[in-house]
PDB file of C-alpha atoms in Angstrom:
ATOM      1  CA  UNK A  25      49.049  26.445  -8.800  1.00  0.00           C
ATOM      2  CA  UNK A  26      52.049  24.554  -7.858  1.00  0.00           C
ATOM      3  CA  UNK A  27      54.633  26.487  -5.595  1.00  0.00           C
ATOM      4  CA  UNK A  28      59.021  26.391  -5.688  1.00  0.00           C
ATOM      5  CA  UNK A  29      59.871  22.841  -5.020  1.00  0.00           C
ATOM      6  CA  UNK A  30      62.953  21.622  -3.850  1.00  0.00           C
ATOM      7  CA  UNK A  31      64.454  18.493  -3.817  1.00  0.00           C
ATOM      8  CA  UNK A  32      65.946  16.647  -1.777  1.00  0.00           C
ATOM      9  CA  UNK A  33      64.131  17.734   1.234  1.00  0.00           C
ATOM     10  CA  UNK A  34      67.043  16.260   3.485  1.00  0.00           C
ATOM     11  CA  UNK A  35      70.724  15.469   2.342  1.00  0.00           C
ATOM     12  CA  UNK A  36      73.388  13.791   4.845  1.00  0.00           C
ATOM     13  CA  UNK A  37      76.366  13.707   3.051  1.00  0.00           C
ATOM     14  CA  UNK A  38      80.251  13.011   4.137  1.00  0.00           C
ATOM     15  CA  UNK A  39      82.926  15.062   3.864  1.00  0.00           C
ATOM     16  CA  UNK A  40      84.436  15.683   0.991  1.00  0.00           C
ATOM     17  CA  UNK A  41      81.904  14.065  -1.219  1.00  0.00           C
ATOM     18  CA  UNK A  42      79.892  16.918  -3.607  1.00  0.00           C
ATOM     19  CA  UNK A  43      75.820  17.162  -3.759  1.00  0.00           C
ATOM     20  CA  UNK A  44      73.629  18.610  -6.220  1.00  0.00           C
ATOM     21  CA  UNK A  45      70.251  20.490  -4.759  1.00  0.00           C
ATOM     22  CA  UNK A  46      67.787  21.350  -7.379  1.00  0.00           C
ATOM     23  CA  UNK A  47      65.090  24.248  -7.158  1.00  0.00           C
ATOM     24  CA  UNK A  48      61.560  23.955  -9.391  1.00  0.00           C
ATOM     25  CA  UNK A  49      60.508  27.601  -9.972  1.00  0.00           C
ATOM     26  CA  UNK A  50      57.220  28.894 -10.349  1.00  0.00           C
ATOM     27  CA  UNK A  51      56.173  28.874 -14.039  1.00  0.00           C
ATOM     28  CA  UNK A  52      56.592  31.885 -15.734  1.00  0.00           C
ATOM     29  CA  UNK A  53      58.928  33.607 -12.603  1.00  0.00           C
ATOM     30  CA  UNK A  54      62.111  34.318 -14.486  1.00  0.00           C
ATOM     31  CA  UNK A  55      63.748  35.634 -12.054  1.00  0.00           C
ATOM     32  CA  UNK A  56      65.693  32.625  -9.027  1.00  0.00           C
ATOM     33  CA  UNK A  57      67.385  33.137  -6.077  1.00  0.00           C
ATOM     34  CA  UNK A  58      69.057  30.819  -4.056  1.00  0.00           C
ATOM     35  CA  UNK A  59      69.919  31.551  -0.109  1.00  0.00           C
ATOM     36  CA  UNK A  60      71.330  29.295   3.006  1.00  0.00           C
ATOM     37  CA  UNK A  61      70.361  30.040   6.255  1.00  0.00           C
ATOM     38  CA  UNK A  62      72.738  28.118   8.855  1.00  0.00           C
ATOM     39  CA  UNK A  63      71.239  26.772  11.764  1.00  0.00           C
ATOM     40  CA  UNK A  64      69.991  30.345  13.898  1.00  0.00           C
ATOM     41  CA  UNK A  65      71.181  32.424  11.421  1.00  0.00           C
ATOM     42  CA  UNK A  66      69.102  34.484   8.915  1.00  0.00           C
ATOM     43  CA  UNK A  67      69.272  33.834   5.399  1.00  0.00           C
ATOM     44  CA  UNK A  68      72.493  34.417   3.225  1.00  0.00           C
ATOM     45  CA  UNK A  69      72.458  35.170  -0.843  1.00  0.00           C
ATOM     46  CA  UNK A  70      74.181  32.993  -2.586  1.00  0.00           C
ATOM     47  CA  UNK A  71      73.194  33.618  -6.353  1.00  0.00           C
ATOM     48  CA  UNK A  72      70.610  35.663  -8.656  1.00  0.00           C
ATOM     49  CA  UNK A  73      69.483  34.427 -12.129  1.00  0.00           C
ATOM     50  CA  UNK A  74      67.364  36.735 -14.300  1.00  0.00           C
ATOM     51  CA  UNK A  75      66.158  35.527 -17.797  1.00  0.00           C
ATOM     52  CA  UNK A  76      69.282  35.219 -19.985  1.00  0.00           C
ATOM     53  CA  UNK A  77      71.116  37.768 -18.291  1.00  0.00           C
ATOM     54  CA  UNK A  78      74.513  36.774 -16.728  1.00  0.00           C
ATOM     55  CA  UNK A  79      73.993  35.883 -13.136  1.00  0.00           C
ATOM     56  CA  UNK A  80      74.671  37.355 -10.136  1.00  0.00           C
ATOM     57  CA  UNK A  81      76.972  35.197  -8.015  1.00  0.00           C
ATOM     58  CA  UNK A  82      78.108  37.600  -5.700  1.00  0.00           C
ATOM     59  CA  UNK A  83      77.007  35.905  -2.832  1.00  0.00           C
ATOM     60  CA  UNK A  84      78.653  32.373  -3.053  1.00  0.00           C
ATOM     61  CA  UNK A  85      81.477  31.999  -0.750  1.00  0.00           C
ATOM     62  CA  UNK A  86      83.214  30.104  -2.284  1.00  0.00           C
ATOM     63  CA  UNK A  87      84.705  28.218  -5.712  1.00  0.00           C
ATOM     64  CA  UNK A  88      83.189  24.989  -4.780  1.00  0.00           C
ATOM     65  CA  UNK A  89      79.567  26.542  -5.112  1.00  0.00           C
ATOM     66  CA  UNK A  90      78.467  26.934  -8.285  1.00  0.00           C
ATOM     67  CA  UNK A  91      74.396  27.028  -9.613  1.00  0.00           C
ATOM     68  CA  UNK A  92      73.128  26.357 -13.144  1.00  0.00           C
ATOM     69  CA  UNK A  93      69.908  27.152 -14.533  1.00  0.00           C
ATOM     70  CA  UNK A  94      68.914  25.108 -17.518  1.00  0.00           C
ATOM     71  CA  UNK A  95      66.312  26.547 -20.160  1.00  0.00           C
ATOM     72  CA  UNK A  96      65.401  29.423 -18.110  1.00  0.00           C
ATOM     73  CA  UNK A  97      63.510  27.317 -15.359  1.00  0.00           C
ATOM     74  CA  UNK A  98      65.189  24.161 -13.308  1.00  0.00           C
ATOM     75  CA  UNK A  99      67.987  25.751 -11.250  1.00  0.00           C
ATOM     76  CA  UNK A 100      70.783  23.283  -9.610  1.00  0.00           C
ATOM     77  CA  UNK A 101      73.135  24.392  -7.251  1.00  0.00           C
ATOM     78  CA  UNK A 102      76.333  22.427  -6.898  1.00  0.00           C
ATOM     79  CA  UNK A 103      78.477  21.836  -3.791  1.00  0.00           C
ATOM     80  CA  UNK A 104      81.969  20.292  -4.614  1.00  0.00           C
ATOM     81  CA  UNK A 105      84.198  18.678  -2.018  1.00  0.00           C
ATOM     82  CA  UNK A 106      81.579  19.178   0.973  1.00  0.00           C
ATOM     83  CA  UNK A 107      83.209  20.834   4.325  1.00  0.00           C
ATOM     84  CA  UNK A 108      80.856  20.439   7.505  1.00  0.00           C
ATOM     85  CA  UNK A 109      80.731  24.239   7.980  1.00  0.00           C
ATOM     86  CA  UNK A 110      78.155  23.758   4.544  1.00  0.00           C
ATOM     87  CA  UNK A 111      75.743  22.240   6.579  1.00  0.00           C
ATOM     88  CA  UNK A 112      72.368  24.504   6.624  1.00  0.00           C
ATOM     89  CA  UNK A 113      69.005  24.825   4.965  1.00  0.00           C
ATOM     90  CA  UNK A 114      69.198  26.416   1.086  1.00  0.00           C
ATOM     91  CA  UNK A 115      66.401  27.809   0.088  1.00  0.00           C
ATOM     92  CA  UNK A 116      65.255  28.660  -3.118  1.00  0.00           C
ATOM     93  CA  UNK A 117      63.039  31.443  -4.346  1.00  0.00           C
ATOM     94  CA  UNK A 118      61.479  32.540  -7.732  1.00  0.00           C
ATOM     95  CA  UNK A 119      59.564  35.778  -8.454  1.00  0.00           C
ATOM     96  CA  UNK A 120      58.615  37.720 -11.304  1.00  0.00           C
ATOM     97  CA  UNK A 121      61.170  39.526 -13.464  1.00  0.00           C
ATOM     98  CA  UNK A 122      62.031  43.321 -12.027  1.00  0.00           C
ATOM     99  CA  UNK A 123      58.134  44.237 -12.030  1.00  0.00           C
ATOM    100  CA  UNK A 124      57.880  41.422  -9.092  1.00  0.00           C
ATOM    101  CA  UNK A 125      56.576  42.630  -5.511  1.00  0.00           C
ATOM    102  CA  UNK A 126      57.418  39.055  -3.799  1.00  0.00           C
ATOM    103  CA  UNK A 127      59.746  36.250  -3.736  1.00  0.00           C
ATOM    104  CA  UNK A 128      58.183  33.131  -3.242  1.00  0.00           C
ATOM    105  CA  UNK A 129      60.132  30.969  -1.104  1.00  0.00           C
ATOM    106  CA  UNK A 130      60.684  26.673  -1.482  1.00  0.00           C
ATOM    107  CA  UNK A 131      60.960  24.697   1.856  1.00  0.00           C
ATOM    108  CA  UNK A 132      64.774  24.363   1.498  1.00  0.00           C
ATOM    109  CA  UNK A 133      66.710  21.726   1.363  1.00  0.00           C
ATOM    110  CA  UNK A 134      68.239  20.575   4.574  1.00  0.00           C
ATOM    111  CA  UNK A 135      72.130  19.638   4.128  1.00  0.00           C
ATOM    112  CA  UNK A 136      74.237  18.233   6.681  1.00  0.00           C
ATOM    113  CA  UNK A 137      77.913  17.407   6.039  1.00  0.00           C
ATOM    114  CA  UNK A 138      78.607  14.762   8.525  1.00  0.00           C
TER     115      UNK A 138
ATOM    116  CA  UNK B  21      75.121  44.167   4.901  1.00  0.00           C
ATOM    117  CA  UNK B  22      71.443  44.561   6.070  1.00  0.00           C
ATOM    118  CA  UNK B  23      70.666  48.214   6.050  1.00  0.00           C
ATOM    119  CA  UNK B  24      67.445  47.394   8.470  1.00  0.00           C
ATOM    120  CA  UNK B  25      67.420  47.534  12.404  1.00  0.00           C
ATOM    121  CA  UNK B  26      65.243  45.568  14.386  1.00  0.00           C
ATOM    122  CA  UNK B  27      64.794  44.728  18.106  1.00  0.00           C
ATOM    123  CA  UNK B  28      65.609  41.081  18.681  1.00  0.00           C
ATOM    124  CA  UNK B  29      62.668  40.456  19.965  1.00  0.00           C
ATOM    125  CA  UNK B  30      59.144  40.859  21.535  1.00  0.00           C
ATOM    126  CA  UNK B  31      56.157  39.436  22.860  1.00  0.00           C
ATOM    127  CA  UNK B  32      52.530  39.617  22.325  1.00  0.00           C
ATOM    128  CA  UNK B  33      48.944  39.118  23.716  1.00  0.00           C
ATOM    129  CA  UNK B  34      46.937  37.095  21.360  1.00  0.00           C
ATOM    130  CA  UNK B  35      44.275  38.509  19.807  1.00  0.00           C
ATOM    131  CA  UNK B  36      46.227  42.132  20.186  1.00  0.00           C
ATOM    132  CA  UNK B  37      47.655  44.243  17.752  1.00  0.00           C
ATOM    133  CA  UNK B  38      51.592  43.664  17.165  1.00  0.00           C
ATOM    134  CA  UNK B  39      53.269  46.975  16.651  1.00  0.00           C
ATOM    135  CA  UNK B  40      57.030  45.626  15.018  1.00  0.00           C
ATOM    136  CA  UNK B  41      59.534  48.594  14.673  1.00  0.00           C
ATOM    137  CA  UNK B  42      62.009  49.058  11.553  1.00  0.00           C
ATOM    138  CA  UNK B  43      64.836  51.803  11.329  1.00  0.00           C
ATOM    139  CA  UNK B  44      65.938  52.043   7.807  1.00  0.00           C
ATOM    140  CA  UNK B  45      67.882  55.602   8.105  1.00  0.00           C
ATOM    141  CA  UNK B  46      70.035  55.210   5.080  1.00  0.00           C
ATOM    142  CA  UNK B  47      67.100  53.877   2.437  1.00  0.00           C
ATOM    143  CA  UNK B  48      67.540  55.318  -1.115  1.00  0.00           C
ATOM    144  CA  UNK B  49      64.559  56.860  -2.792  1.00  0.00           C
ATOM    145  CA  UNK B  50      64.167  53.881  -4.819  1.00  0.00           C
ATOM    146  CA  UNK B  51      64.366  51.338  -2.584  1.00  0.00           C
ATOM    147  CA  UNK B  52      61.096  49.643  -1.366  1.00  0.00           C
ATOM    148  CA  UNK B  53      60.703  47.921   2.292  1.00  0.00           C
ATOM    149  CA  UNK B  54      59.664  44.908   1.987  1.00  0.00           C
ATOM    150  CA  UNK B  55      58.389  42.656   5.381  1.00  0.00           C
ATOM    151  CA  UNK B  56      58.438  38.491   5.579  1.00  0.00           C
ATOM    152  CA  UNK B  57      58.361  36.702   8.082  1.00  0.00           C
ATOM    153  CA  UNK B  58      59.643  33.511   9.072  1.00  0.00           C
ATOM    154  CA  UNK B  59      57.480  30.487  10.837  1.00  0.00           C
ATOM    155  CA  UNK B  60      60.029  27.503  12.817  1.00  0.00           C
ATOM    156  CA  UNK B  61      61.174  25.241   9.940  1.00  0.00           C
ATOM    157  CA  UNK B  62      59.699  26.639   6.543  1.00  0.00           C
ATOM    158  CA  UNK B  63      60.769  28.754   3.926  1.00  0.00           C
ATOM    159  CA  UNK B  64      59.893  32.500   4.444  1.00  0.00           C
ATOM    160  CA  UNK B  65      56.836  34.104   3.494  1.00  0.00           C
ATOM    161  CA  UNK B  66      55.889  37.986   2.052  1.00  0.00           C
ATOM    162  CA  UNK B  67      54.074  40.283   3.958  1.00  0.00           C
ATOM    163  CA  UNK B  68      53.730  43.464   2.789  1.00  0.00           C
ATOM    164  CA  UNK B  69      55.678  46.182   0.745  1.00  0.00           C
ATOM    165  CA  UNK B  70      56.101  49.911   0.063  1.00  0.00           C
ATOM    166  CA  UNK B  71      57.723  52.658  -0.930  1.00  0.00           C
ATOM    167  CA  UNK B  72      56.360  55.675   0.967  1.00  0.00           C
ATOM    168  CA  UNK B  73      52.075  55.478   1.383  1.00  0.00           C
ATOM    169  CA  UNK B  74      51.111  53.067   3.677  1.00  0.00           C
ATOM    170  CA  UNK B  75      49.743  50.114   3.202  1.00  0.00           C
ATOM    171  CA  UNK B  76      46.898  47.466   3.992  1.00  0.00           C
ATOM    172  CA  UNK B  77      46.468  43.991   2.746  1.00  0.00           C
ATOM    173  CA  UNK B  78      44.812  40.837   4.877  1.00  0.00           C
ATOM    174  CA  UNK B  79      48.103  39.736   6.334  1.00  0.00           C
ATOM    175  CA  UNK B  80      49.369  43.420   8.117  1.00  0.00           C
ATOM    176  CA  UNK B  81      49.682  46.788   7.696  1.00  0.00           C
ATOM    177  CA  UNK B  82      52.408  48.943   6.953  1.00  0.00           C
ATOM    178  CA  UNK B  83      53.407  52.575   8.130  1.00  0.00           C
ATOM    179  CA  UNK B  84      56.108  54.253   6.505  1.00  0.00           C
ATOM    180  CA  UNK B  85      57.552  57.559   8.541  1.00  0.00           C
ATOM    181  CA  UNK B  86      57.506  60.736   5.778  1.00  0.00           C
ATOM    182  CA  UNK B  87      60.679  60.545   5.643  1.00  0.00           C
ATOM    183  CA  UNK B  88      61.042  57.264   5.087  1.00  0.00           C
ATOM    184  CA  UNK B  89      63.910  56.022   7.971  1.00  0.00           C
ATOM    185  CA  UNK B  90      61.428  53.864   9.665  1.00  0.00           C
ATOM    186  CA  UNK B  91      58.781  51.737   9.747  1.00  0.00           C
ATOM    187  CA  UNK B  92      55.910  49.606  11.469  1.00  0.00           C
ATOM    188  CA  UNK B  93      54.214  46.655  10.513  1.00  0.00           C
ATOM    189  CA  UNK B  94      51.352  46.401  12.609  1.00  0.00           C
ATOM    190  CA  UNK B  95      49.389  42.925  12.725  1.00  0.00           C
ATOM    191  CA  UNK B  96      46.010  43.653  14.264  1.00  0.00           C
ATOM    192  CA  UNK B  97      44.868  41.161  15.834  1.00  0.00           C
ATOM    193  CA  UNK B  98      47.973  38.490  16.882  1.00  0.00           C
ATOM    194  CA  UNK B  99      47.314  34.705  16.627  1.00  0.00           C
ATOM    195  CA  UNK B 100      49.486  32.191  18.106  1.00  0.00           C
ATOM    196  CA  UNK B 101      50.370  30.980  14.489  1.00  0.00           C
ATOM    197  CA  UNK B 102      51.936  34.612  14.152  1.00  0.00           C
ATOM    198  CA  UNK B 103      54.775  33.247  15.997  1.00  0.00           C
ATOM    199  CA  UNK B 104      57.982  33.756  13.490  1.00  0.00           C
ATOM    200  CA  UNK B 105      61.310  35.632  13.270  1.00  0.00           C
ATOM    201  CA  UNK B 106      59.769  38.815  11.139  1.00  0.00           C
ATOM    202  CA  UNK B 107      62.539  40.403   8.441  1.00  0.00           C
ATOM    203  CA  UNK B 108      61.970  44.088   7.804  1.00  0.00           C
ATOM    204  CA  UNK B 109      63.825  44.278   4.321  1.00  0.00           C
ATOM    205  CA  UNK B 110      65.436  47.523   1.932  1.00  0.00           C
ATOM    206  CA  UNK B 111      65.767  46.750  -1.330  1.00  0.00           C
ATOM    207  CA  UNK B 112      65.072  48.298  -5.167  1.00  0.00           C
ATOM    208  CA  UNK B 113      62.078  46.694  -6.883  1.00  0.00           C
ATOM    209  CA  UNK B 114      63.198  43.287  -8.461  1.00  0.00           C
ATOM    210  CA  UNK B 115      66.923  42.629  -6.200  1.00  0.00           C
ATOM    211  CA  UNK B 116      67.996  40.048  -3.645  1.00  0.00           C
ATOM    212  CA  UNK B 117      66.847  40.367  -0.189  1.00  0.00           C
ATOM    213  CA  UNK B 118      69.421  40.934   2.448  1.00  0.00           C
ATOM    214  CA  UNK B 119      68.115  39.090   5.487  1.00  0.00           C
ATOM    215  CA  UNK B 120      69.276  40.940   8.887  1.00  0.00           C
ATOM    216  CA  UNK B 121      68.786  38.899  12.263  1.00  0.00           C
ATOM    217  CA  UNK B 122      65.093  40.026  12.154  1.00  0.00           C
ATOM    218  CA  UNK B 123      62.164  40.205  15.359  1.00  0.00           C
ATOM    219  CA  UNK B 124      61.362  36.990  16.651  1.00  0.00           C
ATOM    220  CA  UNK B 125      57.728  37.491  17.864  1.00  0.00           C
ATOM    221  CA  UNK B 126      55.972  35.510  20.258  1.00  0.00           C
ATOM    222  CA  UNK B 127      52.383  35.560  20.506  1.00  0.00           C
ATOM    223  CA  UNK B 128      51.250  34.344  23.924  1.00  0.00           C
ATOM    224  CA  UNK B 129      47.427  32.776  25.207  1.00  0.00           C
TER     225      UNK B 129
END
């Protein structure tokens, strides 16, 4: 079956402008996750959606990231007013609901903030 | 916050078994560890996972201590598309991963 997609693959983006990344789950994983990983850097959480439960947002850093998951599947994560310092890979990931033994990882969307 | 420790790095023969080394003193009895690994340029992929048996499956194997502040994942026989940044992982069934700086592994002819 069809793995996480991710789209765009590559995003170049200016300053100041925002950009919208969107994440394509596994069907039936209820459970998303999306992570950066800045360039030599291992990955960083970001946010956590499970089912219908509130989620966890812990991880963005800061008030211009924000992630929306529509109809328990599709997940888009937001960027307002780009800064150059966002520029990395996000990656998504979907897995099973608590029961899961794996993530399963897209091949990230690579964002650079000229 | 990674609660892992990992050398930065190591190298290995091809076609050798990779011994990769995981303190995870503070681990709480119901958190798993959990191994991916990381090839240049994609996404990361699972390994393995357990709580406190060891285990086998056809990527690696995995050998938990008794009590349970380290580990090894042990590929048997390296391959020069083995070469990745491997994560050794704590986490409760089901939460985020925290991603330390992980082993970068180099397989060599």
């Amino acid at each position: 079956g069809a793995g996480v997609s991710q789209s765009p693959s590559n995003k170049v983006t200016e300053k100041g402008k925002d950009v919208e990344l969107r994440c394509d789950p596994i069907s039936g994983h209820t459970a998303l996750y999306w992570y950066r990983q800045s360039l030599g850097q291992g990955l960083e959480f970001l946010i956590y959606f499970q089912g219908n439960s509130a989620p966890d947002k812990s991880g963005l850093p800061s008030d211009r990231f924000s992630a929306e998951r529509t109809g328990g599947s599709v997940s888009t994560l937001t960027i307002q007013r780009t800064q150059q310092e966002d520029s990395a890979v996000y990656l998504c990931a979907s897995s099973f609901p608590l029961a899961a033994n794996e993530q399963f990882f897209g091949p990230g969307t690579r964002l650079t903030v000229l | 916050d990674a609660k892992t420790t990992q050398p930065p790095s190591m190298d290995c023969a091809e076609g050798r078994a990779a011994n990769l080394p995981c303190n995870h003193s503070t681990i709480s009895g119901n958190e798993y560890v959990y191994w991916y690994r990381q090839i240049h340029s994609q996404g990361p992929q699972y390994i393995i996972h357990g709580l406190k048996n060891n285990e086998t499956n056809e990527m690696a194997s995995l050998i938990i201590t008794e009590d349970r502040k380290s580990s090894t994942l042990i590929l048997p026989h390296a391959t020069l598309r083995d070469t990745a940044v491997y994560y050794c992982i704590v986490r409760p069934r089901g939460g985020k991963l925290s991603f330390g700086a992980g082993t970068t592994v180099t397989v060599r002819a």
